[in-house]
Short mmCIF file of C-alpha atoms and ligand atoms in Angstrom, two decimals:
data_model
loop_
_atom_site.label_atom_id
_atom_site.label_comp_id
_atom_site.label_asym_id
_atom_site.label_seq_id
_atom_site.Cartn_x
_atom_site.Cartn_y
_atom_site.Cartn_z
CA UNK Q 1 -75.35 22.24 37.08
CA UNK Q 2 -74.88 23.88 33.89
CA UNK Q 3 -71.71 25.46 33.35
CA UNK Q 4 -73.29 28.81 32.36
CA UNK Q 5 -75.06 28.88 35.40
CA UNK Q 6 -71.95 27.82 37.95
CA UNK Q 7 -69.99 30.49 36.22
CA UNK Q 8 -72.89 33.40 37.35
CA UNK Q 9 -73.03 31.92 40.64
CA UNK Q 10 -69.16 32.26 41.33
CA UNK Q 11 -69.17 35.77 39.73
CA UNK Q 12 -71.89 36.63 42.01
CA UNK Q 13 -70.25 35.12 45.11
CA UNK Q 14 -66.34 35.17 44.39
CA UNK Q 15 -66.37 38.49 42.25
CA UNK Q 16 -64.55 39.18 39.06
CA UNK Q 17 -61.44 39.40 40.07
CA UNK Q 18 -60.98 35.90 40.84
CA UNK Q 19 -59.32 34.91 37.49
CA UNK Q 20 -60.31 31.87 35.36
CA UNK Q 21 -58.42 30.24 32.31
CA UNK Q 22 -59.85 30.41 29.09
CA UNK Q 23 -62.90 32.37 27.27
CA UNK Q 24 -64.99 29.18 27.49
CA UNK Q 25 -64.35 28.47 31.36
CA UNK Q 26 -63.15 25.16 32.05
CA UNK Q 27 -65.47 23.41 34.41
CA UNK Q 28 -63.56 20.33 35.66
CA UNK Q 29 -64.68 17.59 37.56
CA UNK Q 30 -61.53 14.97 37.79
CA UNK Q 31 -57.96 14.46 37.35
CA UNK Q 32 -55.89 11.99 36.47
CA UNK Q 33 -52.29 11.92 35.79
CA UNK Q 34 -51.74 14.37 33.00
CA UNK Q 35 -55.51 14.52 32.12
CA UNK Q 36 -58.49 16.73 33.47
CA UNK Q 37 -61.85 15.82 32.68
CA UNK Q 38 -64.55 18.39 32.11
CA UNK Q 39 -68.38 18.33 32.91
CA UNK Q 40 -68.63 18.37 29.28
CA UNK Q 41 -67.56 14.70 29.41
CA UNK Q 42 -64.04 15.54 27.84
CA UNK Q 43 -60.60 14.98 28.44
CA UNK Q 44 -58.37 17.55 28.33
CA UNK Q 45 -54.50 17.30 28.14
CA UNK Q 46 -52.59 19.21 31.32
CA UNK Q 47 -49.67 20.59 29.81
CA UNK Q 48 -49.95 24.17 32.24
CA UNK Q 49 -50.47 22.71 35.91
CA UNK Q 50 -47.25 22.61 37.99
CA UNK Q 51 -49.06 21.79 41.19
CA UNK Q 52 -49.98 18.33 40.05
CA UNK Q 53 -46.39 17.77 39.56
CA UNK Q 54 -46.29 13.86 40.05
CA UNK Q 55 -49.96 13.94 38.36
CA UNK Q 56 -53.26 14.89 38.98
CA UNK Q 57 -54.38 12.58 41.67
CA UNK Q 58 -51.31 10.05 41.98
CA UNK Q 59 -52.70 7.35 43.89
CA UNK Q 60 -49.55 7.26 46.39
CA UNK Q 61 -50.02 10.88 47.13
CA UNK Q 62 -54.03 10.31 47.69
CA UNK Q 63 -53.22 7.16 49.74
CA UNK Q 64 -50.34 9.13 51.96
CA UNK Q 65 -52.96 11.87 52.57
CA UNK Q 66 -55.94 9.64 53.69
CA UNK Q 67 -53.89 7.03 55.72
CA UNK Q 68 -52.56 10.12 57.64
CA UNK Q 69 -55.66 11.59 58.11
CA UNK Q 70 -57.30 8.64 59.22
CA UNK Q 71 -54.71 8.10 61.94
CA UNK Q 72 -53.89 11.71 63.01
CA UNK Q 73 -53.88 15.26 62.06
CA UNK Q 74 -52.44 17.88 64.48
CA UNK Q 75 -50.37 21.02 64.34
CA UNK Q 76 -46.55 21.31 65.18
CA UNK Q 77 -46.45 21.66 68.33
CA UNK Q 78 -46.76 17.91 69.26
CA UNK Q 79 -43.60 15.64 68.55
CA UNK Q 80 -44.53 13.93 65.46
CA UNK Q 81 -42.11 11.57 63.66
CA UNK Q 82 -43.60 12.22 60.07
CA UNK Q 83 -43.00 15.98 60.31
CA UNK Q 84 -38.99 15.48 61.59
CA UNK Q 85 -38.58 12.41 58.81
CA UNK Q 86 -39.78 14.64 56.15
CA UNK Q 87 -38.18 17.80 57.25
CA UNK Q 88 -34.31 16.16 57.31
CA UNK Q 89 -35.24 14.49 54.00
CA UNK Q 90 -35.83 17.48 52.15
CA UNK Q 91 -33.20 19.36 53.87
CA UNK Q 92 -30.86 16.81 52.19
CA UNK Q 93 -31.98 17.86 48.58
CA UNK Q 94 -30.44 20.36 48.90
CA UNK Q 95 -26.82 18.71 49.16
CA UNK Q 96 -24.07 17.36 51.58
CA UNK Q 97 -22.76 20.20 53.80
CA UNK Q 98 -25.37 22.82 52.91
CA UNK Q 99 -26.62 22.69 56.38
CA UNK Q 100 -30.08 24.05 56.13
CA UNK Q 101 -33.59 24.28 58.23
CA UNK Q 102 -37.03 24.20 57.55
CA UNK Q 103 -39.75 26.23 58.44
CA UNK Q 104 -42.96 25.31 57.37
CA UNK Q 105 -45.66 27.43 55.91
CA UNK Q 106 -48.99 26.92 53.83
CA UNK Q 107 -48.56 29.09 50.43
CA UNK Q 108 -45.60 30.30 48.57
CA UNK Q 109 -46.80 33.67 49.34
CA UNK Q 110 -46.21 32.93 53.10
CA UNK Q 111 -43.15 31.22 52.60
CA UNK Q 112 -41.78 34.54 50.63
CA UNK Q 113 -43.65 37.05 53.15
CA UNK Q 114 -41.26 34.70 56.05
CA UNK Q 115 -38.22 34.71 53.92
CA UNK Q 116 -38.55 38.87 53.53
CA UNK Q 117 -38.45 39.14 57.61
CA UNK Q 118 -35.89 36.98 58.21
CA UNK Q 119 -33.35 38.65 55.62
CA UNK Q 120 -34.60 42.14 56.93
CA UNK Q 121 -34.49 41.31 60.54
CA UNK Q 122 -30.97 39.32 60.19
CA UNK Q 123 -29.27 42.18 58.36
CA UNK Q 124 -31.09 45.08 60.28
CA UNK Q 125 -31.85 46.68 56.96
CA UNK Q 126 -34.95 47.11 54.76
CA UNK Q 127 -34.21 46.90 51.07
CA UNK Q 128 -35.19 44.13 48.74
CA UNK Q 129 -34.04 44.01 45.36
CA UNK Q 130 -36.51 42.00 42.80
CA UNK Q 131 -37.13 42.03 39.11
CA UNK Q 132 -39.28 44.10 37.02
CA UNK Q 133 -41.62 41.64 35.98
CA UNK Q 134 -41.93 38.94 38.97
CA UNK Q 135 -44.65 37.68 40.87
CA UNK Q 136 -43.88 36.26 44.45
CA UNK Q 137 -46.96 36.18 46.25
CA UNK Q 138 -50.00 38.35 47.83
CA UNK Q 139 -48.98 39.38 51.03
CA UNK Q 140 -48.70 43.21 51.98
CA UNK Q 141 -45.15 42.61 52.16
CA UNK Q 142 -44.70 40.48 49.30
CA UNK Q 143 -46.83 41.88 46.96
CA UNK Q 144 -44.55 44.91 47.07
CA UNK Q 145 -42.02 42.81 45.62
CA UNK Q 146 -44.56 41.26 43.02
CA UNK Q 147 -43.87 43.86 40.36
CA UNK Q 148 -47.25 41.81 38.32
CA UNK Q 149 -49.47 42.81 41.43
CA UNK Q 150 -48.31 46.46 42.43
CA UNK Q 151 -47.27 48.80 39.90
CA UNK Q 152 -45.91 51.26 42.77
CA UNK Q 153 -44.00 50.42 45.81
CA UNK Q 154 -42.46 51.95 48.80
CA UNK Q 155 -38.70 53.31 49.33
CA UNK Q 156 -37.76 49.44 50.67
CA UNK Q 157 -38.44 47.76 47.25
CA UNK Q 158 -36.01 48.71 44.16
CA UNK Q 159 -36.62 46.32 40.75
CA UNK Q 160 -34.29 45.47 37.99
CA UNK Q 161 -34.77 44.44 34.30
CA UNK Q 162 -33.83 40.87 33.95
CA UNK Q 163 -31.41 40.12 31.22
CA UNK Q 164 -33.49 39.30 27.98
CA UNK Q 165 -31.02 37.95 24.97
CA UNK Q 166 -34.08 37.73 22.66
CA UNK Q 167 -35.00 41.47 22.84
CA UNK Q 168 -31.75 42.55 23.32
CA UNK Q 169 -28.96 41.17 21.06
CA UNK Q 170 -26.22 43.12 22.93
CA UNK Q 171 -24.34 39.28 23.49
CA UNK Q 172 -24.24 37.57 26.72
CA UNK Q 173 -21.10 39.22 27.95
CA UNK Q 174 -22.23 43.27 27.59
CA UNK Q 175 -25.87 42.03 28.86
CA UNK Q 176 -24.51 40.36 32.25
CA UNK Q 177 -22.14 43.50 32.68
CA UNK Q 178 -25.01 45.77 32.09
CA UNK Q 179 -26.93 43.61 34.78
CA UNK Q 180 -24.24 43.92 37.11
CA UNK Q 181 -23.93 47.52 37.16
CA UNK Q 182 -27.48 47.85 37.58
CA UNK Q 183 -27.30 45.49 40.55
CA UNK Q 184 -24.31 47.86 41.93
CA UNK Q 185 -26.31 50.89 41.46
CA UNK Q 186 -29.37 49.31 42.96
CA UNK Q 187 -27.39 48.11 45.76
CA UNK Q 188 -25.86 51.70 46.34
CA UNK Q 189 -29.21 53.47 46.05
CA UNK Q 190 -30.23 51.42 48.90
CA UNK Q 191 -26.89 52.62 50.75
CA UNK Q 192 -27.46 55.78 50.12
CA UNK Q 193 -31.12 56.51 50.79
CA UNK Q 194 -30.75 54.95 54.29
CA UNK Q 195 -32.65 51.52 53.59
CA UNK Q 196 -29.70 48.94 53.25
CA UNK Q 197 -29.68 46.25 51.42
CA UNK Q 198 -31.44 43.32 53.25
CA UNK Q 199 -31.60 40.65 50.26
CA UNK Q 200 -32.16 40.01 46.18
CA UNK Q 201 -35.56 37.47 45.66
CA UNK Q 202 -35.31 36.30 42.55
CA UNK Q 203 -37.67 33.13 40.72
CA UNK Q 204 -34.94 30.68 39.62
CA UNK Q 205 -36.96 30.32 36.24
CA UNK Q 206 -37.73 34.04 35.84
CA UNK Q 207 -41.24 32.18 35.04
CA UNK Q 208 -43.53 35.50 34.77
CA UNK Q 209 -40.55 37.15 32.67
CA UNK Q 210 -40.95 34.45 30.34
CA UNK Q 211 -38.09 32.12 31.16
CA UNK Q 212 -35.54 34.52 29.24
CA UNK Q 213 -32.44 32.35 28.71
CA UNK Q 214 -29.61 34.01 31.14
CA UNK Q 215 -25.82 33.85 30.70
CA UNK Q 216 -24.36 31.50 32.55
CA UNK Q 217 -23.31 32.26 36.30
CA UNK Q 218 -25.44 35.09 36.33
CA UNK Q 219 -27.30 34.34 39.34
CA UNK Q 220 -24.08 33.04 41.11
CA UNK Q 221 -22.80 36.62 40.50
CA UNK Q 222 -26.01 38.54 41.53
CA UNK Q 223 -25.90 36.40 44.91
CA UNK Q 224 -22.27 37.09 45.48
CA UNK Q 225 -22.71 41.02 44.97
CA UNK Q 226 -25.21 40.64 47.32
CA UNK Q 227 -23.60 39.00 49.67
CA UNK Q 228 -20.63 41.17 49.63
CA UNK Q 229 -23.12 44.51 50.08
CA UNK Q 230 -23.97 42.26 53.58
CA UNK Q 231 -27.67 41.23 52.03
CA UNK Q 232 -28.67 38.03 51.49
CA UNK Q 233 -29.92 35.58 48.55
CA UNK Q 234 -33.64 34.26 48.41
CA UNK Q 235 -34.21 31.75 45.89
CA UNK Q 236 -37.87 31.32 44.92
CA UNK Q 237 -38.26 27.75 43.65
CA UNK Q 238 -41.90 27.53 44.25
CA UNK Q 239 -42.24 27.63 40.08
CA UNK Q 240 -38.85 26.02 39.43
CA UNK Q 241 -38.21 23.36 42.19
CA UNK Q 242 -38.43 19.64 42.58
CA UNK Q 243 -36.93 18.40 39.61
CA UNK Q 244 -38.81 20.71 37.08
CA UNK Q 245 -35.66 21.73 35.06
CA UNK Q 246 -34.62 17.82 34.63
CA UNK Q 247 -30.89 18.39 35.09
CA UNK Q 248 -30.99 19.15 38.89
CA UNK Q 249 -33.61 18.97 41.40
CA UNK Q 250 -33.28 22.99 42.29
CA UNK Q 251 -33.35 26.01 39.64
CA UNK Q 252 -30.25 27.55 41.51
CA UNK Q 253 -28.58 24.35 41.50
CA UNK Q 254 -29.05 24.64 37.34
CA UNK Q 255 -27.48 28.03 37.78
CA UNK Q 256 -24.44 26.95 40.25
CA UNK Q 257 -25.78 29.97 42.81
CA UNK Q 258 -25.57 29.18 46.76
CA UNK Q 259 -28.93 30.86 48.31
CA UNK Q 260 -28.89 31.59 52.07
CA UNK Q 261 -32.95 31.08 51.50
CA UNK Q 262 -34.86 29.07 49.28
CA UNK Q 263 -38.94 29.58 49.45
CA UNK Q 264 -41.12 26.54 48.20
CA UNK Q 265 -44.69 25.58 47.38
CA UNK Q 266 -46.77 24.70 44.91
CA UNK Q 267 -45.48 20.95 43.66
CA UNK Q 268 -44.23 20.35 47.09
CA UNK Q 269 -47.62 18.75 48.32
CA UNK Q 270 -48.74 17.74 44.72
CA UNK Q 271 -51.80 20.21 45.48
CA UNK Q 272 -52.07 20.00 49.36
CA UNK Q 273 -51.24 23.23 50.32
CA UNK Q 274 -47.79 22.66 51.77
CA UNK Q 275 -44.97 25.11 51.51
CA UNK Q 276 -41.93 25.99 53.25
CA UNK Q 277 -38.72 28.59 54.05
CA UNK Q 278 -35.58 26.51 53.77
CA UNK Q 279 -32.77 28.69 55.30
CA UNK Q 280 -29.22 28.61 56.39
CA UNK Q 281 -28.80 27.35 60.08
CA UNK Q 282 -27.13 30.63 61.12
CA UNK Q 283 -29.62 32.56 59.85
CA UNK Q 284 -32.70 30.55 61.64
CA UNK Q 285 -30.92 30.84 64.89
CA UNK Q 286 -30.43 34.57 64.44
CA UNK Q 287 -34.16 34.71 63.34
CA UNK Q 288 -35.03 32.79 66.48
CA UNK Q 289 -33.26 35.18 68.56
CA UNK Q 290 -35.10 38.01 67.54
CA UNK Q 291 -38.38 35.80 67.35
CA UNK Q 292 -38.55 33.07 69.74
CA UNK Q 293 -41.79 31.86 68.49
CA UNK Q 294 -42.42 30.89 64.69
CA UNK Q 295 -46.09 28.91 65.21
CA UNK Q 296 -48.14 27.98 61.88
CA UNK Q 297 -51.14 26.02 62.91
CA UNK Q 298 -51.81 24.54 59.54
CA UNK Q 299 -48.05 24.29 58.16
CA UNK Q 300 -46.34 21.27 58.14
CA UNK Q 301 -48.82 18.97 60.01
CA UNK Q 302 -48.80 15.33 59.84
CA UNK Q 303 -51.27 15.24 56.72
CA UNK Q 304 -49.06 17.92 54.81
CA UNK Q 305 -45.84 16.12 55.53
CA UNK Q 306 -47.17 12.69 54.31
CA UNK Q 307 -48.21 14.06 51.25
CA UNK Q 308 -44.78 16.11 50.79
CA UNK Q 309 -43.02 12.65 51.64
CA UNK Q 310 -45.17 10.92 48.80
CA UNK Q 311 -44.18 13.69 46.59
CA UNK Q 312 -40.34 12.78 46.93
CA UNK Q 313 -41.21 9.29 47.30
CA UNK Q 314 -42.68 9.40 43.54
CA UNK Q 315 -40.19 11.82 42.03
CA UNK Q 316 -37.58 9.45 42.95
CA UNK Q 317 -39.11 5.75 42.60
CA UNK Q 318 -40.78 6.86 38.88
CA UNK Q 319 -37.57 8.51 38.09
CA UNK Q 320 -39.13 11.95 37.11
CA UNK Q 321 -36.04 14.36 37.17
CA UNK Q 322 -34.50 12.21 34.54
CA UNK Q 323 -37.89 11.78 32.60
CA UNK Q 324 -38.30 15.50 32.64
CA UNK Q 325 -34.97 15.76 31.34
CA UNK Q 326 -35.43 13.06 28.33
CA UNK Q 327 -38.90 14.15 27.35
CA UNK Q 328 -38.55 17.83 27.93
CA UNK Q 329 -35.70 17.79 25.13
CA UNK Q 330 -37.73 16.06 22.73
CA UNK Q 331 -40.28 18.62 23.19
CA UNK Q 332 -38.16 21.58 22.96
CA UNK Q 333 -36.89 20.03 19.92
CA UNK Q 334 -40.52 19.66 18.34
CA UNK Q 335 -41.20 23.28 19.29
CA UNK Q 336 -38.00 24.36 17.54
CA UNK Q 337 -39.41 22.63 14.59
CA UNK Q 338 -42.66 24.35 15.03
CA UNK Q 339 -40.88 27.34 14.72
CA UNK Q 340 -39.27 27.16 11.56
CA UNK Q 341 -42.24 26.57 9.78
CA UNK Q 342 -44.61 29.10 11.81
CA UNK Q 343 -43.17 32.61 11.44
CA UNK Q 344 -45.54 33.63 14.64
CA UNK Q 345 -42.85 32.06 16.81
CA UNK Q 346 -39.91 34.42 17.50
CA UNK Q 347 -38.43 32.01 20.29
CA UNK Q 348 -38.56 29.13 21.74
CA UNK Q 349 -36.60 28.52 24.78
CA UNK Q 350 -36.68 26.46 27.99
CA UNK Q 351 -34.90 23.52 30.17
CA UNK Q 352 -36.63 20.31 31.84
CA UNK Q 353 -40.43 20.48 31.52
CA UNK Q 354 -40.61 24.08 31.29
CA UNK Q 355 -40.75 26.05 28.20
CA UNK Q 356 -41.86 29.40 26.66
CA UNK Q 357 -42.75 30.23 23.18
CA UNK Q 358 -42.54 33.72 22.17
CA UNK Q 359 -44.87 34.96 19.84
CA UNK Q 360 -44.26 37.84 17.59
CA UNK Q 361 -46.02 40.08 14.66
CA UNK Q 362 -42.94 40.41 12.87
CA UNK Q 363 -39.60 38.47 13.19
CA UNK Q 364 -37.52 41.92 12.16
CA UNK Q 365 -39.44 44.22 14.93
CA UNK Q 366 -40.35 41.16 17.58
CA UNK Q 367 -43.33 43.75 17.88
CA UNK Q 368 -45.18 40.86 20.82
CA UNK Q 369 -48.32 39.32 19.58
CA UNK Q 370 -50.41 39.23 22.68
CA UNK Q 371 -53.87 38.85 21.02
CA UNK Q 372 -52.09 35.71 19.12
CA UNK Q 373 -51.06 34.22 22.22
CA UNK Q 374 -54.30 34.83 23.82
CA UNK Q 375 -56.20 33.07 20.62
CA UNK Q 376 -53.41 30.19 20.91
CA UNK Q 377 -54.20 29.43 24.14
CA UNK Q 378 -58.17 29.45 23.85
CA UNK Q 379 -58.09 27.37 20.64
CA UNK Q 380 -55.63 24.83 22.63
CA UNK Q 381 -57.99 24.51 24.96
CA UNK Q 382 -61.14 24.17 22.46
CA UNK Q 383 -58.78 21.34 20.94
CA UNK Q 384 -58.71 19.57 24.55
CA UNK Q 385 -54.96 20.68 25.68
CA UNK Q 386 -54.31 23.41 28.30
CA UNK Q 387 -51.42 25.50 28.07
CA UNK Q 388 -51.36 29.50 29.08
CA UNK Q 389 -49.66 32.70 28.34
CA UNK Q 390 -47.03 34.79 30.24
CA UNK Q 391 -44.23 37.52 30.11
CA UNK Q 392 -44.40 41.07 30.36
CA UNK Q 393 -46.65 41.42 26.95
CA UNK Q 394 -48.84 38.60 27.37
CA UNK Q 395 -47.15 37.04 24.07
CA UNK Q 396 -45.18 34.08 25.49
CA UNK Q 397 -46.83 30.35 25.73
CA UNK Q 398 -46.20 29.02 28.95
CA UNK Q 399 -46.05 25.22 28.82
CA UNK Q 400 -45.25 23.59 32.17
CA UNK Q 401 -46.96 20.20 32.49
CA UNK Q 402 -46.91 17.60 34.95
CA UNK Q 403 -43.77 15.59 35.36
CA UNK Q 404 -44.97 12.35 34.35
CA UNK Q 405 -46.01 13.82 30.77
CA UNK Q 406 -44.80 11.22 28.23
CA UNK Q 407 -44.00 10.87 24.50
CA UNK Q 408 -47.47 10.26 23.31
CA UNK Q 409 -48.40 13.46 25.48
CA UNK Q 410 -45.83 15.49 23.70
CA UNK Q 411 -46.67 14.12 20.35
CA UNK Q 412 -50.49 15.38 21.06
CA UNK Q 413 -49.31 19.04 22.57
CA UNK Q 414 -47.24 19.37 19.26
CA UNK Q 415 -49.68 18.50 16.60
CA UNK Q 416 -52.32 20.10 18.35
CA UNK Q 417 -50.30 23.44 18.75
CA UNK Q 418 -49.18 22.89 14.97
CA UNK Q 419 -52.74 22.89 13.84
CA UNK Q 420 -53.64 25.90 16.04
CA UNK Q 421 -50.79 28.21 14.79
CA UNK Q 422 -51.86 27.21 11.46
CA UNK Q 423 -55.29 29.13 12.08
CA UNK Q 424 -53.73 31.82 13.97
CA UNK Q 425 -52.79 35.29 12.24
CA UNK Q 426 -50.11 37.47 13.45
N1 PMP O 501 -43.66 32.34 44.40
C1 PMP O 501 -43.47 32.31 42.94
C2 PMP O 501 -42.64 32.31 41.53
C3 PMP O 501 -45.13 32.21 42.25
O1 PMP O 501 -45.20 31.71 40.90
C4 PMP O 501 -46.26 31.63 42.71
C5 PMP O 501 -47.38 31.72 42.54
N2 PMP O 501 -48.15 32.06 41.41
C6 PMP O 501 -46.06 32.21 44.54
C7 PMP O 501 -44.71 32.57 44.74
C8 PMP O 501 -47.08 32.46 45.55
O2 PMP O 501 -47.14 31.27 45.84
P1 PMP O 501 -48.69 31.11 46.51
O3 PMP O 501 -49.85 31.29 45.11
O4 PMP O 501 -49.28 29.51 47.08
O5 PMP O 501 -49.00 31.87 47.53
#
């Protein structure tokens, strides 16, 4: 089957709003570790996929799925040890004394949908604060808080801009003060218009915003303000969770913030559709009083839980969190070195195995170089290295490899980026 013919058939049946990466869409046939293999016979270094968190087709995850599928797969309406074992193990990652409960879902969107229901029903209020350029999923309620998807929204949602120290050089203290002033005004706004504040939803990496570096303690302050006003803080760990930031297992821990609810997805099953809401016991119990039944046919079935358990095993046994930290430091240093030689790079930021390289036409004006970013990711793919771009101006290179990415992969990524940047003009 030729790639051109497959593309034609795909567009005819899936439509044009099902996006594909790259100008020359990649027709992939196999994945292994940090590599994707194309129908063209080439292999591509995957520096972008956080779903294949422990590596594409990791043998232990594949075997866990196959073994459980061979034995039994059914819903959570039956008692099954693996489901309980996995939920307990997952809850334990939030630290002793956190007393969190687990509700399984099948996608990050579903997890955020359930989280919104919980904060709204438990608070008896409707207002939810999200950020000005975020993505949290695609259900009717969640798309309202996903500013990338819906530019307009109802009165139940208010969005506030994130702190952007690169574009606004006022300094961390005054930026944080301004952010807290915005937060207070937004909370007041909800009180005045009668919605009341139900909660705040934040992606712990601010990944859609392009990973702007936040002043220390910003998330903790925001969560405290929200709780003081009777709302709840939802930490969306769909992108940042499971050790991606290297220093901690969860993104909110990096920030020293204590969430009331955490939502999980993408890396949780290494590609198997597994997601969850992790919430304080008191909230789940209150929600249960209001809704005696939460049932989700596919969510948290024994095969999904076996996949999730294998992911946790691999992260632990292969020391992937510490590895993300060490390799991440190397990559960050390499990206900073590229910035010293390529004026197209305005800023480099990141932590663990998650990086943003912001491209600008001019370092003085910081005019976003969106077209250059597009050219870079396409030429990188042609050169065999996969990355993408994000941010309000689509000018931020987003680099987010599977965690086993090692020094040799880092060297290939940096060398290729160096060569490609030399060919792209601002
Ligand atoms: N939250 C965040 C931060 C995400 O990045 C995404 C997916 N890009 C979602 C939620 C939604 O997850 P899903 O696509 O599994 O519904």
